[in-house]
């Protein structure tokens, strides 16, 4: 059972993990960056508590900690209770979600293991925007995607803003970097029996609904909004598909396009 | 051809339309609210210039006005050129998109006229979040939806934040309030030959891909994330469909769910 400790002083070292978050997580990957996993708000904190990430502590106002009472009853981590102003002073901004949890990172799964078991994987190239990345994980979770593989120039899915926008689903959907040269490493997926399908707005690509992919085992390659997939990634795919678009509209947001594609390749539901 | 006038003084009355935007557009629908249409950034300003909304003027830094030179060559509106600081002082915040345009509202089309001609319409109930509403219009434009009808408790699509998030597509996709009692007014759509289809997460609804809707003329009812459609709206639909979701995930964002549904009901592309 979690111990709840009142913290009246924003400088208390026991809440150092939550200090000055905007600066602390600007470059979590750099030396000195702490690279901790931060969850904000009751819903996302609950998903962190249910996840495989080792939770270090919670910090929240009493009302939010009370909402989490059932979750806290079954775990043994410190929970620090404070008021909104003290919390804002420590964190560096006013947090209207009222509760935070912090966890250590955990080892990432192996890309080959993910690929062997998956029905549908998303494979990302150059998805650098944290909010798009978070939204994509939320959509992957909702639409039953089994995992996300990170190609070159992707952001860190565990960055605080991605965790928040994903509604905590980055903590549930397995992800792993795809090792080896890009895009040659896609051969690994093919060797695991996945069809490598590139999503592109190119007019010569096949409409995704007519490509016979529903229910097939696929690795869906997705590129950043704007540039899209690189020519090398497009060339390395087994098939190129598109979402038919109305004239005068260049593209969908990458997370939205991903949702349409995830739905299109999902097994038919009776 | 637009006249470009240098404005060095942030208090110049010629740029009053752009003044203190955050407050001015907080409640544009209220007495005193100006209810003007504001476009931000080169892409959205261009869509406003191409739209049916009567443009009143532009305000921008010289670099952004230069990017719009071809567009400005064909219209006759005042364009006010200034520097970023003067612009920030007038507008009330720093605008990194560097250019704004303002237009008057225009009469909305008639819902019945829209319904008679449309292949696919979106019909919204309680979509109050401006960003979701804007994103939904962007997705509607991309996926070839012919118009949006606004049921009860929807926000104003022409609110500045909706215009921005829609990438200006609220200025292109026709929309209209649906007149009469809700949801009885849906009979109007049925009378125009549209099948009224409610999107809901209810497990007893049919998976949308299996509902035989591709290529049919449909009015797609969409409710707000969270509460979803009201029981009355669900009961008034001809058919209830769902996007099959993975366990443990409650819902997609309403604009994302709409995109999946728009794609599922679109006519098949050869």
Coordinates of C-alpha atoms in Angstrom, one line a residue:
Chain A
X1 CA 0.0 0.0 0.0
X2 CA 1.3 3.4 -1.0
X3 CA 2.4 5.7 1.9
X4 CA 0.9 9.2 1.6
X5 CA 3.2 11.9 2.9
X6 CA 2.3 15.6 3.2
X7 CA 4.9 17.9 1.6
X8 CA 4.5 21.6 2.4
X9 CA 7.8 22.8 1.0
X10 CA 8.3 23.0 -2.8
X11 CA 12.1 22.6 -2.3
X12 CA 11.7 19.3 -0.5
X13 CA 14.3 16.9 -2.1
X14 CA 11.9 14.0 -2.0
X15 CA 10.0 15.6 -5.0
X16 CA 13.1 16.3 -7.1
X17 CA 11.9 14.0 -9.8
X18 CA 9.1 16.4 -10.5
X19 CA 11.1 19.6 -10.4
X20 CA 11.2 22.1 -13.2
X21 CA 9.6 19.7 -15.7
X22 CA 9.6 21.9 -18.7
X23 CA 13.3 22.3 -18.6
X24 CA 14.1 18.8 -17.3
X25 CA 12.4 17.0 -20.1
X26 CA 13.4 19.3 -22.9
X27 CA 16.2 17.0 -23.9
X28 CA 15.8 13.9 -21.8
X29 CA 18.0 11.9 -24.1
X30 CA 21.0 14.2 -23.5
X31 CA 23.6 13.9 -20.8
X32 CA 22.1 15.4 -17.6
X33 CA 18.6 14.8 -19.0
X34 CA 16.9 12.5 -16.5
X35 CA 14.9 10.5 -19.0
X36 CA 12.2 9.7 -16.5
X37 CA 8.7 8.7 -17.6
X38 CA 6.2 11.3 -16.4
X39 CA 2.4 10.7 -16.3
X40 CA 0.0 13.6 -15.8
X41 CA -3.6 13.4 -14.7
X42 CA -5.6 10.6 -13.1
X43 CA -6.3 8.6 -16.3
X44 CA -2.6 8.5 -17.4
X45 CA -1.2 8.0 -13.9
X46 CA -3.5 5.0 -13.6
X47 CA -2.1 3.6 -16.9
X48 CA 1.4 4.1 -15.6
X49 CA 0.6 2.3 -12.4
X50 CA -0.8 -0.6 -14.6
X51 CA 2.3 -0.6 -16.9
X52 CA 5.6 -2.4 -16.8
X53 CA 7.5 0.8 -15.9
X54 CA 8.8 0.8 -12.4
X55 CA 7.0 3.7 -10.6
X56 CA 9.2 5.8 -8.4
X57 CA 6.6 8.1 -6.7
X58 CA 3.5 10.2 -7.1
X59 CA 2.9 13.9 -6.4
X60 CA -0.7 15.3 -6.3
X61 CA -3.3 17.3 -4.5
X62 CA -5.4 15.4 -2.1
X63 CA -8.5 15.3 -4.3
X64 CA -6.6 13.6 -7.1
X65 CA -4.8 11.2 -4.8
X66 CA -8.2 10.3 -3.4
X67 CA -9.4 9.4 -6.8
X68 CA -6.5 7.0 -7.1
X69 CA -7.1 5.4 -3.7
X70 CA -8.0 2.0 -5.1
X71 CA -4.9 2.0 -7.3
X72 CA -2.6 3.1 -4.5
X73 CA -3.9 0.4 -2.2
X74 CA -2.2 -2.3 -4.2
X75 CA 1.2 -0.8 -4.7
X76 CA 4.1 0.2 -2.5
X77 CA 5.4 3.6 -3.7
X78 CA 5.7 6.9 -2.0
X79 CA 2.8 9.3 -2.8
X80 CA 3.5 12.9 -1.9
X81 CA 0.4 15.0 -1.2
X82 CA 0.6 18.8 -1.4
X83 CA -1.5 21.8 -2.5
X84 CA -1.8 23.2 -6.0
X85 CA 0.5 26.2 -5.4
X86 CA 3.3 24.2 -3.9
X87 CA 3.0 21.7 -6.7
X88 CA 3.2 24.5 -9.3
X89 CA 6.3 26.0 -7.5
X90 CA 8.1 22.6 -7.8
X91 CA 6.9 21.6 -11.2
X92 CA 7.4 25.0 -12.7
X93 CA 3.9 25.5 -14.1
X94 CA 0.4 25.2 -12.9
X95 CA -0.9 21.8 -13.5
X96 CA -4.6 21.6 -13.7
X97 CA -4.6 17.8 -13.9
X98 CA -3.5 17.9 -10.2
X99 CA -1.5 14.7 -10.1
X100 CA 1.8 13.3 -11.5
X101 CA 3.6 10.0 -11.3
X102 CA 7.2 9.3 -12.3
X103 CA 8.7 6.0 -13.3
X104 CA 12.0 4.7 -14.6
X105 CA 12.4 3.5 -18.1
X106 CA 12.2 -0.2 -18.8
X107 CA 14.1 -2.3 -21.3
X108 CA 12.5 -2.1 -24.8
X109 CA 11.3 -5.3 -26.4
X110 CA 13.2 -6.8 -29.3
X111 CA 11.9 -5.8 -32.7
X112 CA 12.2 -9.3 -34.1
X113 CA 10.1 -10.7 -31.2
X114 CA 7.5 -8.1 -31.8
X115 CA 7.4 -8.8 -35.5
X116 CA 7.1 -12.6 -35.1
X117 CA 3.9 -12.3 -33.0
X118 CA 2.2 -9.3 -34.5
X119 CA -0.8 -9.2 -36.8
X120 CA -0.3 -5.5 -37.5
X121 CA 2.7 -3.3 -36.8
X122 CA 3.2 0.4 -37.4
X123 CA 6.7 1.3 -38.6
X124 CA 7.6 5.0 -38.4
X125 CA 10.1 7.1 -40.4
X126 CA 10.8 10.6 -39.3
X127 CA 7.8 11.1 -37.0
X128 CA 9.5 13.8 -34.9
X129 CA 6.5 15.7 -33.6
X130 CA 5.8 14.6 -30.0
X131 CA 2.0 15.3 -30.2
X132 CA 1.6 13.5 -33.5
X133 CA 3.6 10.6 -32.1
X134 CA 1.4 10.4 -28.9
X135 CA -1.8 10.6 -31.0
X136 CA -0.5 7.9 -33.2
X137 CA 0.0 5.6 -30.2
X138 CA -3.5 6.4 -28.9
X139 CA -4.9 5.4 -32.3
X140 CA -2.7 2.3 -32.5
X141 CA -4.0 1.2 -29.1
X142 CA -7.6 1.8 -30.0
X143 CA -7.5 0.0 -33.3
X144 CA -5.6 -3.0 -32.1
X145 CA -2.2 -2.5 -33.5
X146 CA 0.3 -4.8 -31.8
X147 CA 3.3 -2.6 -31.7
X148 CA 5.2 0.3 -33.1
X149 CA 8.7 0.1 -34.6
X150 CA 10.8 3.3 -34.7
X151 CA 12.8 3.9 -37.9
X152 CA 15.2 6.9 -38.3
X153 CA 14.4 10.4 -37.1
X154 CA 11.5 9.5 -34.8
X155 CA 11.0 11.2 -31.4
X156 CA 11.0 9.5 -28.1
X157 CA 7.5 8.1 -27.4
X158 CA 8.2 8.4 -23.6
X159 CA 8.6 12.2 -23.8
X160 CA 6.1 13.8 -21.4
X161 CA 4.0 15.5 -24.1
X162 CA 3.7 12.2 -26.1
X163 CA 2.7 10.3 -23.0
X164 CA 0.0 12.9 -22.3
X165 CA -1.4 13.2 -25.9
X166 CA -1.4 9.4 -26.1
X167 CA -3.6 9.3 -23.0
X168 CA -1.0 7.0 -21.6
X169 CA -1.2 4.4 -24.4
X170 CA 2.5 4.7 -25.2
X171 CA 2.8 2.9 -21.9
X172 CA 0.7 0.0 -23.2
X173 CA 1.5 -0.4 -26.9
X174 CA 5.0 -2.1 -27.2
X175 CA 7.5 -0.2 -29.2
X176 CA 11.1 -0.7 -30.2
X177 CA 13.8 0.8 -32.4
X178 CA 14.3 -1.1 -35.6
X179 CA 17.9 -2.1 -35.7
X180 CA 20.2 -2.1 -38.7
X181 CA 20.4 0.0 -41.9
X182 CA 17.3 1.8 -43.0
X183 CA 15.4 0.7 -45.0
X184 CA 17.2 -2.6 -45.5
X185 CA 16.2 -3.6 -41.9
X186 CA 12.6 -4.0 -43.2
X187 CA 13.7 -7.4 -44.5
X188 CA 13.5 -8.5 -40.9
X189 CA 9.8 -7.9 -41.0
X190 CA 9.4 -9.7 -44.3
X191 CA 11.3 -12.6 -42.9
X192 CA 8.7 -12.7 -40.0
X193 CA 5.9 -13.1 -42.5
X194 CA 4.7 -9.5 -42.5
X195 CA 3.8 -7.7 -45.7
X196 CA 5.5 -4.4 -45.8
X197 CA 3.0 -1.7 -46.8
X198 CA 3.9 1.9 -47.4
X199 CA 1.2 4.6 -46.9
X200 CA 1.7 7.5 -49.3
X201 CA -0.3 10.2 -51.0
X202 CA 1.3 9.3 -54.4
X203 CA -1.5 9.0 -57.0
X204 CA 0.0 5.8 -58.5
X205 CA -0.4 4.0 -55.1
X206 CA -3.4 1.7 -54.7
X207 CA -6.4 2.8 -52.7
X208 CA -5.9 1.1 -49.3
X209 CA -9.4 -0.3 -49.2
X210 CA -8.9 -2.0 -52.6
X211 CA -5.5 -3.5 -51.8
X212 CA -6.8 -6.7 -50.2
X213 CA -5.0 -6.0 -46.9
X214 CA -7.9 -6.5 -44.4
X215 CA -7.0 -9.3 -42.1
X216 CA -3.5 -9.8 -43.6
X217 CA -0.4 -9.6 -41.4
X218 CA 1.1 -6.2 -42.3
X219 CA 3.8 -3.8 -41.3
X220 CA 2.5 -0.4 -42.2
X221 CA 5.2 2.2 -43.0
X222 CA 4.2 5.7 -42.0
X223 CA 6.2 8.9 -42.7
X224 CA 5.9 12.4 -41.3
X225 CA 3.3 14.8 -42.4
X226 CA 4.8 17.0 -45.0
X227 CA 7.7 15.1 -46.4
X228 CA 6.1 11.7 -46.1
X229 CA 8.2 8.5 -46.5
X230 CA 11.6 8.8 -48.1
X231 CA 12.0 7.4 -51.7
X232 CA 14.2 4.6 -50.2
X233 CA 11.5 3.5 -47.8
X234 CA 8.8 3.7 -50.5
X235 CA 11.0 1.6 -52.8
X236 CA 11.6 -1.0 -50.1
X237 CA 7.9 -1.7 -49.4
X238 CA 6.1 -4.7 -51.0
X239 CA 3.2 -2.5 -51.9
X240 CA 2.3 1.2 -51.8
X241 CA -1.2 2.3 -50.8
X242 CA -3.0 5.6 -50.4
X243 CA -6.0 7.0 -48.8
X244 CA -8.1 8.5 -51.6
X245 CA -8.2 12.3 -51.0
X246 CA -10.4 15.0 -52.4
X247 CA -8.8 17.5 -54.8
X248 CA -7.0 20.5 -53.3
X249 CA -6.1 18.8 -50.0
X250 CA -2.5 17.8 -49.6
X251 CA -2.5 15.5 -46.6
X252 CA -4.1 14.3 -43.4
X253 CA -2.3 14.6 -40.1
X254 CA 0.0 11.5 -39.7
X255 CA -1.9 10.2 -36.7
X256 CA -5.2 10.5 -38.5
X257 CA -3.9 8.9 -41.7
X258 CA -2.6 6.1 -39.5
X259 CA -6.0 5.6 -37.8
X260 CA -7.7 5.3 -41.3
X261 CA -5.0 2.8 -42.3
X262 CA -5.1 0.8 -39.1
X263 CA -8.9 0.4 -39.5
X264 CA -8.5 -0.6 -43.2
X265 CA -6.0 -3.4 -42.4
X266 CA -7.7 -4.7 -39.3
X267 CA -9.2 -8.2 -39.5
X268 CA -12.9 -8.1 -40.4
X269 CA -15.1 -8.2 -37.3
X270 CA -18.2 -10.5 -37.7
Chain B
X1 CA -4.3 44.6 -56.8
X2 CA -3.9 44.9 -53.1
X3 CA -2.4 48.2 -51.7
X4 CA 0.5 47.5 -49.3
X5 CA 0.7 50.2 -46.6
X6 CA 3.4 50.4 -43.9
X7 CA 2.0 50.7 -40.4
X8 CA 4.6 51.6 -37.7
X9 CA 2.2 52.3 -34.9
X10 CA 0.4 49.4 -33.1
X11 CA -2.4 51.8 -32.2
X12 CA -3.2 52.7 -35.8
X13 CA -7.0 52.4 -36.1
X14 CA -6.7 50.8 -39.6
X15 CA -5.6 47.6 -37.9
X16 CA -8.4 47.6 -35.3
X17 CA -9.8 44.3 -36.8
X18 CA -6.7 42.6 -35.6
X19 CA -6.5 44.1 -32.1
X20 CA -6.4 42.1 -28.9
X21 CA -7.5 38.9 -30.7
X22 CA -7.4 36.6 -27.7
X23 CA -10.1 38.7 -25.9
X24 CA -11.9 39.8 -29.1
X25 CA -12.7 36.3 -30.2
X26 CA -13.3 34.7 -26.8
X27 CA -17.0 35.0 -27.3
X28 CA -17.5 36.3 -30.9
X29 CA -21.1 35.3 -30.7
X30 CA -21.9 37.6 -27.8
X31 CA -23.0 41.3 -28.1
X32 CA -19.8 43.2 -28.6
X33 CA -18.1 40.2 -30.0
X34 CA -17.0 41.1 -33.5
X35 CA -17.6 37.7 -35.1
X36 CA -15.0 38.4 -37.8
X37 CA -13.3 35.5 -39.6
X38 CA -9.5 35.5 -38.8
X39 CA -7.0 33.5 -40.8
X40 CA -3.4 32.9 -39.5
X41 CA -0.4 32.0 -41.6
X42 CA 0.3 31.9 -45.3
X43 CA -1.6 28.7 -46.1
X44 CA -4.8 29.6 -44.2
X45 CA -4.7 33.2 -45.4
X46 CA -4.5 31.9 -49.0
X47 CA -7.5 29.7 -48.4
X48 CA -9.4 32.7 -47.0
X49 CA -8.5 34.7 -50.1
X50 CA -9.8 31.9 -52.2
X51 CA -13.0 31.5 -50.2
X52 CA -16.5 33.1 -50.5
X53 CA -15.8 35.2 -47.3
X54 CA -15.4 39.0 -48.1
X55 CA -11.8 39.8 -47.1
X56 CA -11.5 43.1 -45.2
X57 CA -7.7 43.4 -44.9
X58 CA -4.4 41.7 -44.2
X59 CA -1.7 42.4 -41.6
X60 CA 1.7 40.9 -41.9
X61 CA 5.5 41.1 -41.8
X62 CA 7.0 41.9 -45.2
X63 CA 8.4 38.4 -45.7
X64 CA 5.0 36.8 -45.4
X65 CA 3.3 39.4 -47.5
X66 CA 5.9 38.7 -50.2
X67 CA 5.0 35.0 -50.1
X68 CA 1.4 36.1 -50.8
X69 CA 2.4 38.4 -53.7
X70 CA 0.7 36.4 -56.4
X71 CA -2.5 36.1 -54.4
X72 CA -2.5 39.8 -53.6
X73 CA -2.0 40.7 -57.2
X74 CA -5.5 39.6 -58.1
X75 CA -7.5 41.2 -55.3
X76 CA -8.3 44.7 -54.1
X77 CA -8.0 44.8 -50.3
X78 CA -5.7 46.8 -48.0
X79 CA -2.6 44.9 -46.8
X80 CA -0.9 46.4 -43.8
X81 CA 2.8 45.7 -43.5
X82 CA 4.6 46.0 -40.2
X83 CA 7.3 44.4 -38.1
X84 CA 6.8 41.4 -35.7
X85 CA 6.9 43.5 -32.5
X86 CA 4.3 46.1 -33.7
X87 CA 2.2 43.2 -34.9
X88 CA 2.5 41.5 -31.5
X89 CA 1.6 44.7 -29.7
X90 CA -1.6 45.1 -31.7
X91 CA -2.7 41.5 -31.8
X92 CA -1.8 40.9 -28.1
X93 CA 0.5 37.9 -28.6
X94 CA 3.5 37.0 -30.6
X95 CA 2.4 35.4 -33.8
X96 CA 5.1 33.2 -35.4
X97 CA 3.0 32.7 -38.5
X98 CA 3.6 36.3 -39.4
X99 CA 0.5 37.1 -41.3
X100 CA -3.2 37.5 -40.6
X101 CA -6.2 38.2 -42.8
X102 CA -9.7 39.2 -41.6
X103 CA -13.0 38.7 -43.4
X104 CA -16.7 39.3 -42.8
X105 CA -19.0 36.3 -42.3
X106 CA -21.1 35.2 -45.2
X107 CA -24.6 33.8 -45.3
X108 CA -24.7 30.1 -44.6
X109 CA -26.1 27.7 -47.1
X110 CA -29.5 26.1 -46.6
X111 CA -29.3 22.7 -44.9
X112 CA -31.9 21.2 -47.3
X113 CA -30.0 22.4 -50.4
X114 CA -26.8 20.8 -49.0
X115 CA -28.6 17.6 -48.2
X116 CA -30.2 17.3 -51.7
X117 CA -26.8 17.4 -53.5
X118 CA -24.6 15.6 -51.0
X119 CA -23.1 12.1 -51.3
X120 CA -21.8 12.3 -47.7
X121 CA -22.7 14.7 -45.0
X122 CA -21.4 14.9 -41.4
X123 CA -24.0 15.8 -38.8
X124 CA -22.6 16.9 -35.5
X125 CA -24.2 16.8 -32.0
X126 CA -22.5 18.5 -29.1
X127 CA -19.0 19.0 -30.7
X128 CA -18.1 21.9 -28.6
X129 CA -14.3 21.7 -28.6
X130 CA -12.9 24.2 -31.2
X131 CA -9.8 22.2 -32.0
X132 CA -11.7 18.9 -32.5
X133 CA -14.2 20.8 -34.7
X134 CA -11.4 22.3 -36.8
X135 CA -9.7 18.9 -37.1
X136 CA -13.0 17.4 -38.2
X137 CA -13.4 19.9 -41.0
X138 CA -9.8 19.2 -42.2
X139 CA -10.6 15.5 -42.3
X140 CA -14.0 16.2 -44.0
X141 CA -12.2 18.2 -46.7
X142 CA -9.5 15.6 -47.2
X143 CA -11.9 12.7 -47.4
X144 CA -14.4 14.3 -49.8
X145 CA -17.3 15.0 -47.4
X146 CA -19.7 17.4 -49.1
X147 CA -20.8 19.4 -46.0
X148 CA -21.2 19.5 -42.3
X149 CA -24.6 20.1 -40.5
X150 CA -24.5 21.5 -37.0
X151 CA -27.0 20.0 -34.5
X152 CA -27.3 21.2 -30.9
X153 CA -24.4 22.3 -28.7
X154 CA -21.8 22.6 -31.5
X155 CA -19.2 25.4 -31.5
X156 CA -18.8 28.0 -34.2
X157 CA -16.6 26.6 -36.9
X158 CA -15.4 30.1 -37.8
X159 CA -13.9 30.7 -34.4
X160 CA -10.2 31.5 -34.9
X161 CA -8.8 28.4 -33.3
X162 CA -11.1 26.2 -35.4
X163 CA -10.1 28.0 -38.6
X164 CA -6.4 27.4 -37.7
X165 CA -6.6 23.7 -36.8
X166 CA -8.7 23.0 -39.9
X167 CA -5.9 24.5 -42.0
X168 CA -8.5 26.8 -43.4
X169 CA -10.8 24.0 -44.6
X170 CA -13.7 25.3 -42.6
X171 CA -13.6 28.1 -45.2
X172 CA -14.1 25.5 -48.0
X173 CA -16.4 22.8 -46.7
X174 CA -20.0 24.1 -46.6
X175 CA -21.7 24.0 -43.2
X176 CA -25.1 25.0 -41.9
X177 CA -27.1 24.7 -38.8
X178 CA -29.8 22.0 -39.0
X179 CA -33.1 23.8 -38.4
X180 CA -36.0 22.5 -36.3
X181 CA -36.3 20.2 -33.3
X182 CA -33.4 17.8 -32.7
X183 CA -33.4 14.9 -33.6
X184 CA -36.7 15.1 -35.5
X185 CA -35.0 17.4 -38.0
X186 CA -33.1 14.4 -39.3
X187 CA -36.2 13.5 -41.2
X188 CA -35.2 16.3 -43.6
X189 CA -32.1 14.4 -44.5
X190 CA -34.0 11.1 -45.0
X191 CA -36.4 12.9 -47.2
X192 CA -33.5 14.0 -49.3
X193 CA -32.5 10.3 -49.8
X194 CA -29.7 10.2 -47.3
X195 CA -29.4 7.2 -45.0
X196 CA -28.9 8.5 -41.4
X197 CA -26.0 6.6 -39.8
X198 CA -25.0 7.0 -36.2
X199 CA -21.4 6.4 -35.2
X200 CA -21.2 5.0 -31.6
X201 CA -18.9 2.8 -29.6
X202 CA -22.0 0.7 -28.4
X203 CA -21.0 -3.0 -28.8
X204 CA -24.4 -3.8 -30.4
X205 CA -23.8 -1.5 -33.3
X206 CA -22.5 -3.0 -36.6
X207 CA -18.9 -2.7 -37.5
X208 CA -18.8 0.2 -40.0
X209 CA -16.8 -1.8 -42.6
X210 CA -19.5 -4.5 -42.6
X211 CA -22.5 -2.2 -42.8
X212 CA -22.6 -2.0 -46.6
X213 CA -22.2 1.8 -46.6
X214 CA -19.3 2.3 -49.0
X215 CA -20.6 4.4 -51.9
X216 CA -24.1 4.9 -50.3
X217 CA -25.5 8.4 -49.8
X218 CA -25.2 8.9 -46.0
X219 CA -25.6 11.5 -43.3
X220 CA -23.1 10.4 -40.6
X221 CA -24.1 11.4 -37.1
X222 CA -21.1 12.2 -34.8
X223 CA -21.2 13.1 -31.1
X224 CA -18.6 14.6 -28.8
X225 CA -15.8 12.5 -27.5
X226 CA -16.8 11.3 -24.0
X227 CA -20.6 11.5 -23.9
X228 CA -21.1 10.5 -27.6
X229 CA -24.4 10.9 -29.3
X230 CA -27.5 11.3 -27.1
X231 CA -29.9 8.4 -26.8
X232 CA -32.5 10.4 -28.8
X233 CA -30.0 10.9 -31.7
X234 CA -29.0 7.2 -31.6
X235 CA -32.7 6.2 -31.7
X236 CA -33.4 8.5 -34.6
X237 CA -30.8 7.0 -36.9
X238 CA -31.6 4.4 -39.5
X239 CA -28.5 2.4 -38.5
X240 CA -25.9 2.4 -35.8
X241 CA -22.4 1.6 -36.7
X242 CA -19.1 1.3 -34.7
X243 CA -15.4 1.3 -35.3
X244 CA -14.2 -2.0 -33.8
X245 CA -11.9 -1.1 -30.9
X246 CA -9.3 -3.0 -28.9
X247 CA -10.1 -3.9 -25.3
X248 CA -9.3 -1.4 -22.6
X249 CA -9.6 1.7 -24.9
X250 CA -12.7 3.8 -24.5
X251 CA -12.7 6.0 -27.6
X252 CA -10.9 7.7 -30.4
X253 CA -10.8 11.5 -30.7
X254 CA -14.0 12.6 -32.5
X255 CA -12.1 14.0 -35.5
X256 CA -10.1 10.8 -35.8
X257 CA -13.2 8.6 -35.5
X258 CA -14.8 10.8 -38.1
X259 CA -11.9 10.3 -40.5
X260 CA -12.1 6.6 -40.2
X261 CA -15.9 6.7 -40.8
X262 CA -15.5 9.2 -43.7
X263 CA -13.1 6.8 -45.4
X264 CA -15.4 3.8 -44.7
X265 CA -18.4 5.4 -46.4
X266 CA -16.5 7.0 -49.3
X267 CA -17.3 5.6 -52.8
X268 CA -14.9 2.9 -53.8
X269 CA -12.0 4.3 -55.9
X270 CA -11.1 2.1 -58.9

